[in-house]
Amino acid sequence: FEARGEDGKVHEGLQLSKKTQQLLAYLMLHRRGLSREELSDMFGHQGDSRSSASLMLVSRLRQGLEPDLGKQQPSRYILLQDGRYTFNFGLNYAFDAEEFLYLAQQARDPHVKPEEQLAALKKALDLYRGPFMPSCDDEWCVIERERFRLLANEGHQLLFKAFMERGDFREVVRL
């Protein structure tokens, strides 16, 4: 996945471990966030220190996103509200996986004009660059990866059908 900050730039230099990247992706895909218990269950290590390990993961994510963040300062990106850790969706950001899902939904919406559906579908498929977080074997990653794969396959089928109906064989070959 790819995330862009408020400045619109991709922050490739972020020092995030695989686990912190997974936590960020989870929080950005699941708007309701995670309680401390859920965080421990999903991202904690086996053993007695699961809770402290998962809280350390949140701390590392905050520090990775905001290297200048002081110890007791609240993060602009990762919030703790009503006992749940969430991503701050009030910020100006871009997240390719979220945009892909939105465009795929637009392409399937019967209230959207067919030419707009086709344009949304093309944009969605341009964003799809293969399996979602392929190195993550956690159950939630596997489920999301399969959901994205199925949407992309369906999108390719819809585009193929639309191009064939139009007789636009050049576009068919590009698929």
PDB file of C-alpha atoms in Angstrom:
ATOM      1  CA  PHE A   1       0.000   0.000   0.000  1.00  0.00           C
ATOM      2  CA  GLU A   2       0.972   3.615  -0.344  1.00  0.00           C
ATOM      3  CA  ALA A   3       0.049   6.494   1.943  1.00  0.00           C
ATOM      4  CA  ARG A   4       0.498  10.192   1.332  1.00  0.00           C
ATOM      5  CA  GLY A   5       0.816  12.838   4.008  1.00  0.00           C
ATOM      6  CA  GLU A   6      -0.807  16.239   4.281  1.00  0.00           C
ATOM      7  CA  ASP A   7       1.738  17.640   1.843  1.00  0.00           C
ATOM      8  CA  GLY A   8       0.566  15.142  -0.798  1.00  0.00           C
ATOM      9  CA  LYS A   9       3.949  13.429  -0.947  1.00  0.00           C
ATOM     10  CA  VAL A  10       4.593   9.745  -0.453  1.00  0.00           C
ATOM     11  CA  HIS A  11       6.631   9.313   2.688  1.00  0.00           C
ATOM     12  CA  GLU A  12       8.845   6.473   1.556  1.00  0.00           C
ATOM     13  CA  GLY A  13      11.500   7.245   4.119  1.00  0.00           C
ATOM     14  CA  LEU A  14       9.295   6.300   7.029  1.00  0.00           C
ATOM     15  CA  GLN A  15      11.073   3.924   9.339  1.00  0.00           C
ATOM     16  CA  LEU A  16       8.214   1.509   9.934  1.00  0.00           C
ATOM     17  CA  SER A  17       8.687  -2.175  10.632  1.00  0.00           C
ATOM     18  CA  LYS A  18       6.447  -4.670   8.875  1.00  0.00           C
ATOM     19  CA  LYS A  19       4.266  -4.920  11.976  1.00  0.00           C
ATOM     20  CA  THR A  20       3.861  -1.139  12.279  1.00  0.00           C
ATOM     21  CA  GLN A  21       3.019  -0.937   8.552  1.00  0.00           C
ATOM     22  CA  GLN A  22       0.401  -3.620   9.106  1.00  0.00           C
ATOM     23  CA  LEU A  23      -1.067  -1.729  12.048  1.00  0.00           C
ATOM     24  CA  LEU A  24      -1.230   1.491  10.011  1.00  0.00           C
ATOM     25  CA  ALA A  25      -2.903  -0.297   7.095  1.00  0.00           C
ATOM     26  CA  TYR A  26      -5.402  -1.939   9.444  1.00  0.00           C
ATOM     27  CA  LEU A  27      -6.316   1.354  11.089  1.00  0.00           C
ATOM     28  CA  MET A  28      -6.702   3.066   7.721  1.00  0.00           C
ATOM     29  CA  LEU A  29      -8.938   0.293   6.333  1.00  0.00           C
ATOM     30  CA  HIS A  30     -11.037  -0.180   9.476  1.00  0.00           C
ATOM     31  CA  ARG A  31     -12.446   3.159  10.542  1.00  0.00           C
ATOM     32  CA  ARG A  32     -13.768   1.902  13.855  1.00  0.00           C
ATOM     33  CA  GLY A  33     -10.188   1.208  14.937  1.00  0.00           C
ATOM     34  CA  LEU A  34      -9.047  -1.182  17.630  1.00  0.00           C
ATOM     35  CA  SER A  35      -9.574  -1.402  21.366  1.00  0.00           C
ATOM     36  CA  ARG A  36      -6.509  -2.223  23.480  1.00  0.00           C
ATOM     37  CA  GLU A  37      -7.756  -5.788  23.824  1.00  0.00           C
ATOM     38  CA  GLU A  38      -8.264  -6.165  20.073  1.00  0.00           C
ATOM     39  CA  LEU A  39      -4.862  -4.622  19.466  1.00  0.00           C
ATOM     40  CA  SER A  40      -3.273  -7.171  21.807  1.00  0.00           C
ATOM     41  CA  ASP A  41      -5.155 -10.054  20.209  1.00  0.00           C
ATOM     42  CA  MET A  42      -4.276  -9.046  16.650  1.00  0.00           C
ATOM     43  CA  PHE A  43      -0.806  -7.564  16.965  1.00  0.00           C
ATOM     44  CA  GLY A  44       0.543  -8.718  20.322  1.00  0.00           C
ATOM     45  CA  HIS A  45       3.092 -11.430  20.809  1.00  0.00           C
ATOM     46  CA  GLN A  46       2.232 -14.670  22.549  1.00  0.00           C
ATOM     47  CA  GLY A  47       2.875 -14.628  26.265  1.00  0.00           C
ATOM     48  CA  ASP A  48       2.402 -12.393  29.283  1.00  0.00           C
ATOM     49  CA  SER A  49       3.672  -9.198  27.708  1.00  0.00           C
ATOM     50  CA  ARG A  50       1.153  -9.106  24.821  1.00  0.00           C
ATOM     51  CA  SER A  51      -0.498  -5.930  26.061  1.00  0.00           C
ATOM     52  CA  SER A  52       2.753  -4.029  26.591  1.00  0.00           C
ATOM     53  CA  ALA A  53       4.132  -5.278  23.249  1.00  0.00           C
ATOM     54  CA  SER A  54       1.061  -4.055  21.371  1.00  0.00           C
ATOM     55  CA  LEU A  55       1.179  -0.666  23.134  1.00  0.00           C
ATOM     56  CA  MET A  56       4.843  -0.433  22.160  1.00  0.00           C
ATOM     57  CA  LEU A  57       3.784  -1.107  18.566  1.00  0.00           C
ATOM     58  CA  VAL A  58       1.404   1.879  18.688  1.00  0.00           C
ATOM     59  CA  SER A  59       4.193   3.994  20.145  1.00  0.00           C
ATOM     60  CA  ARG A  60       6.549   2.931  17.346  1.00  0.00           C
ATOM     61  CA  LEU A  61       3.915   3.722  14.745  1.00  0.00           C
ATOM     62  CA  ARG A  62       3.383   7.202  16.195  1.00  0.00           C
ATOM     63  CA  GLN A  63       7.135   7.829  16.307  1.00  0.00           C
ATOM     64  CA  GLY A  64       7.573   6.495  12.783  1.00  0.00           C
ATOM     65  CA  LEU A  65       4.896   8.805  11.430  1.00  0.00           C
ATOM     66  CA  GLU A  66       6.018  11.776  13.518  1.00  0.00           C
ATOM     67  CA  PRO A  67       9.708  11.463  14.400  1.00  0.00           C
ATOM     68  CA  ASP A  68       9.695  14.809  16.256  1.00  0.00           C
ATOM     69  CA  LEU A  69       6.757  13.827  18.473  1.00  0.00           C
ATOM     70  CA  GLY A  70       7.514  14.307  22.172  1.00  0.00           C
ATOM     71  CA  LYS A  71       6.894  11.534  24.707  1.00  0.00           C
ATOM     72  CA  GLN A  72       3.615  12.836  26.110  1.00  0.00           C
ATOM     73  CA  GLN A  73       2.455  14.724  23.023  1.00  0.00           C
ATOM     74  CA  PRO A  74      -0.623  13.439  21.229  1.00  0.00           C
ATOM     75  CA  SER A  75      -0.168  12.159  17.697  1.00  0.00           C
ATOM     76  CA  ARG A  76      -1.890  13.936  14.825  1.00  0.00           C
ATOM     77  CA  TYR A  77      -2.217  10.634  12.946  1.00  0.00           C
ATOM     78  CA  ILE A  78      -3.018   7.950  15.515  1.00  0.00           C
ATOM     79  CA  LEU A  79      -5.742   8.837  17.996  1.00  0.00           C
ATOM     80  CA  LEU A  80      -7.027   7.166  21.141  1.00  0.00           C
ATOM     81  CA  GLN A  81     -10.722   7.999  21.417  1.00  0.00           C
ATOM     82  CA  ASP A  82     -13.298   6.228  23.561  1.00  0.00           C
ATOM     83  CA  GLY A  83     -10.788   3.463  24.281  1.00  0.00           C
ATOM     84  CA  ARG A  84     -10.099   2.788  20.583  1.00  0.00           C
ATOM     85  CA  TYR A  85      -7.012   3.491  18.509  1.00  0.00           C
ATOM     86  CA  THR A  86      -7.981   5.048  15.186  1.00  0.00           C
ATOM     87  CA  PHE A  87      -6.371   6.811  12.272  1.00  0.00           C
ATOM     88  CA  ASN A  88      -7.185  10.529  12.140  1.00  0.00           C
ATOM     89  CA  PHE A  89      -9.364  10.632   9.029  1.00  0.00           C
ATOM     90  CA  GLY A  90      -9.822  14.383   9.479  1.00  0.00           C
ATOM     91  CA  LEU A  91      -6.349  14.956   8.049  1.00  0.00           C
ATOM     92  CA  ASN A  92      -5.602  15.577   4.407  1.00  0.00           C
ATOM     93  CA  TYR A  93      -4.196  12.240   3.267  1.00  0.00           C
ATOM     94  CA  ALA A  94      -4.359   9.763   0.411  1.00  0.00           C
ATOM     95  CA  PHE A  95      -4.394   5.985   0.768  1.00  0.00           C
ATOM     96  CA  ASP A  96      -4.338   3.971  -2.439  1.00  0.00           C
ATOM     97  CA  ALA A  97      -6.192   0.955  -1.016  1.00  0.00           C
ATOM     98  CA  GLU A  98      -9.031   3.147   0.237  1.00  0.00           C
ATOM     99  CA  GLU A  99      -9.199   4.979  -3.107  1.00  0.00           C
ATOM    100  CA  PHE A 100      -9.235   1.650  -4.956  1.00  0.00           C
ATOM    101  CA  LEU A 101     -12.220   0.480  -2.875  1.00  0.00           C
ATOM    102  CA  TYR A 102     -14.075   3.754  -3.431  1.00  0.00           C
ATOM    103  CA  LEU A 103     -13.521   3.683  -7.207  1.00  0.00           C
ATOM    104  CA  ALA A 104     -14.498   0.000  -7.419  1.00  0.00           C
ATOM    105  CA  GLN A 105     -17.733   0.865  -5.600  1.00  0.00           C
ATOM    106  CA  GLN A 106     -18.391   3.774  -7.989  1.00  0.00           C
ATOM    107  CA  ALA A 107     -17.863   1.456 -10.946  1.00  0.00           C
ATOM    108  CA  ARG A 108     -20.569  -0.877  -9.625  1.00  0.00           C
ATOM    109  CA  ASP A 109     -23.064   1.812  -8.553  1.00  0.00           C
ATOM    110  CA  PRO A 110     -26.173   1.638 -10.781  1.00  0.00           C
ATOM    111  CA  HIS A 111     -26.882   5.325 -10.097  1.00  0.00           C
ATOM    112  CA  VAL A 112     -23.625   6.361 -11.763  1.00  0.00           C
ATOM    113  CA  LYS A 113     -23.620   6.986 -15.522  1.00  0.00           C
ATOM    114  CA  PRO A 114     -22.011   4.157 -17.536  1.00  0.00           C
ATOM    115  CA  GLU A 115     -19.173   6.327 -18.868  1.00  0.00           C
ATOM    116  CA  GLU A 116     -18.407   7.487 -15.307  1.00  0.00           C
ATOM    117  CA  GLN A 117     -18.493   3.873 -14.139  1.00  0.00           C
ATOM    118  CA  LEU A 118     -15.981   2.960 -16.828  1.00  0.00           C
ATOM    119  CA  ALA A 119     -13.699   5.876 -15.895  1.00  0.00           C
ATOM    120  CA  ALA A 120     -13.853   4.897 -12.198  1.00  0.00           C
ATOM    121  CA  LEU A 121     -13.070   1.310 -13.083  1.00  0.00           C
ATOM    122  CA  LYS A 122     -10.040   2.297 -15.154  1.00  0.00           C
ATOM    123  CA  LYS A 123      -8.722   4.472 -12.310  1.00  0.00           C
ATOM    124  CA  ALA A 124      -9.311   1.695  -9.782  1.00  0.00           C
ATOM    125  CA  LEU A 125      -7.421  -0.837 -11.873  1.00  0.00           C
ATOM    126  CA  ASP A 126      -4.571   1.625 -12.412  1.00  0.00           C
ATOM    127  CA  LEU A 127      -4.213   1.743  -8.622  1.00  0.00           C
ATOM    128  CA  TYR A 128      -4.147  -2.023  -8.251  1.00  0.00           C
ATOM    129  CA  ARG A 129      -0.524  -3.134  -8.355  1.00  0.00           C
ATOM    130  CA  GLY A 130      -0.834  -6.697  -7.172  1.00  0.00           C
ATOM    131  CA  PRO A 131      -1.498  -8.484  -3.899  1.00  0.00           C
ATOM    132  CA  PHE A 132      -2.197  -6.334  -0.843  1.00  0.00           C
ATOM    133  CA  MET A 133       0.620  -6.587   1.709  1.00  0.00           C
ATOM    134  CA  PRO A 134       1.910  -9.904   0.348  1.00  0.00           C
ATOM    135  CA  SER A 135       4.327 -10.484   3.228  1.00  0.00           C
ATOM    136  CA  CYS A 136       1.534 -10.331   5.840  1.00  0.00           C
ATOM    137  CA  ASP A 137       0.026 -13.708   6.735  1.00  0.00           C
ATOM    138  CA  ASP A 138      -2.302 -12.429   9.458  1.00  0.00           C
ATOM    139  CA  GLU A 139      -5.916 -13.425   8.908  1.00  0.00           C
ATOM    140  CA  TRP A 140      -7.135  -9.863   8.340  1.00  0.00           C
ATOM    141  CA  CYS A 141      -4.427  -9.306   5.676  1.00  0.00           C
ATOM    142  CA  VAL A 142      -5.330 -12.486   3.854  1.00  0.00           C
ATOM    143  CA  ILE A 143      -9.016 -11.493   3.867  1.00  0.00           C
ATOM    144  CA  GLU A 144      -8.272  -7.974   2.570  1.00  0.00           C
ATOM    145  CA  ARG A 145      -5.831  -9.302  -0.028  1.00  0.00           C
ATOM    146  CA  GLU A 146      -8.489 -11.676  -1.354  1.00  0.00           C
ATOM    147  CA  ARG A 147     -11.146  -8.922  -1.360  1.00  0.00           C
ATOM    148  CA  PHE A 148      -8.878  -6.634  -3.407  1.00  0.00           C
ATOM    149  CA  ARG A 149      -7.948  -9.472  -5.768  1.00  0.00           C
ATOM    150  CA  LEU A 150     -11.590 -10.362  -6.386  1.00  0.00           C
ATOM    151  CA  LEU A 151     -12.516  -6.718  -7.009  1.00  0.00           C
ATOM    152  CA  ALA A 152      -9.617  -6.328  -9.451  1.00  0.00           C
ATOM    153  CA  ASN A 153     -10.556  -9.546 -11.295  1.00  0.00           C
ATOM    154  CA  GLU A 154     -14.175  -8.443 -11.496  1.00  0.00           C
ATOM    155  CA  GLY A 155     -13.022  -5.041 -12.739  1.00  0.00           C
ATOM    156  CA  HIS A 156     -10.928  -6.579 -15.499  1.00  0.00           C
ATOM    157  CA  GLN A 157     -13.887  -8.703 -16.567  1.00  0.00           C
ATOM    158  CA  LEU A 158     -16.192  -5.664 -16.644  1.00  0.00           C
ATOM    159  CA  LEU A 159     -13.664  -3.655 -18.662  1.00  0.00           C
ATOM    160  CA  PHE A 160     -13.167  -6.528 -21.073  1.00  0.00           C
ATOM    161  CA  LYS A 161     -16.918  -6.791 -21.594  1.00  0.00           C
ATOM    162  CA  ALA A 162     -17.342  -3.018 -22.053  1.00  0.00           C
ATOM    163  CA  PHE A 163     -14.485  -2.796 -24.558  1.00  0.00           C
ATOM    164  CA  MET A 164     -15.748  -5.825 -26.508  1.00  0.00           C
ATOM    165  CA  GLU A 165     -19.261  -4.345 -26.696  1.00  0.00           C
ATOM    166  CA  ARG A 166     -17.799  -1.104 -28.034  1.00  0.00           C
ATOM    167  CA  GLY A 167     -15.537  -2.922 -30.459  1.00  0.00           C
ATOM    168  CA  ASP A 168     -12.542  -1.213 -28.845  1.00  0.00           C
ATOM    169  CA  PHE A 169     -10.098  -4.044 -29.464  1.00  0.00           C
ATOM    170  CA  ARG A 170      -6.988  -1.952 -28.785  1.00  0.00           C
ATOM    171  CA  GLU A 171      -8.142  -1.516 -25.223  1.00  0.00           C
ATOM    172  CA  VAL A 172      -8.939  -5.228 -24.968  1.00  0.00           C
ATOM    173  CA  VAL A 173      -5.373  -6.071 -25.963  1.00  0.00           C
ATOM    174  CA  ARG A 174      -3.998  -3.680 -23.293  1.00  0.00           C
ATOM    175  CA  LEU A 175      -5.846  -5.559 -20.583  1.00  0.00           C
TER     176      LEU A 175
END
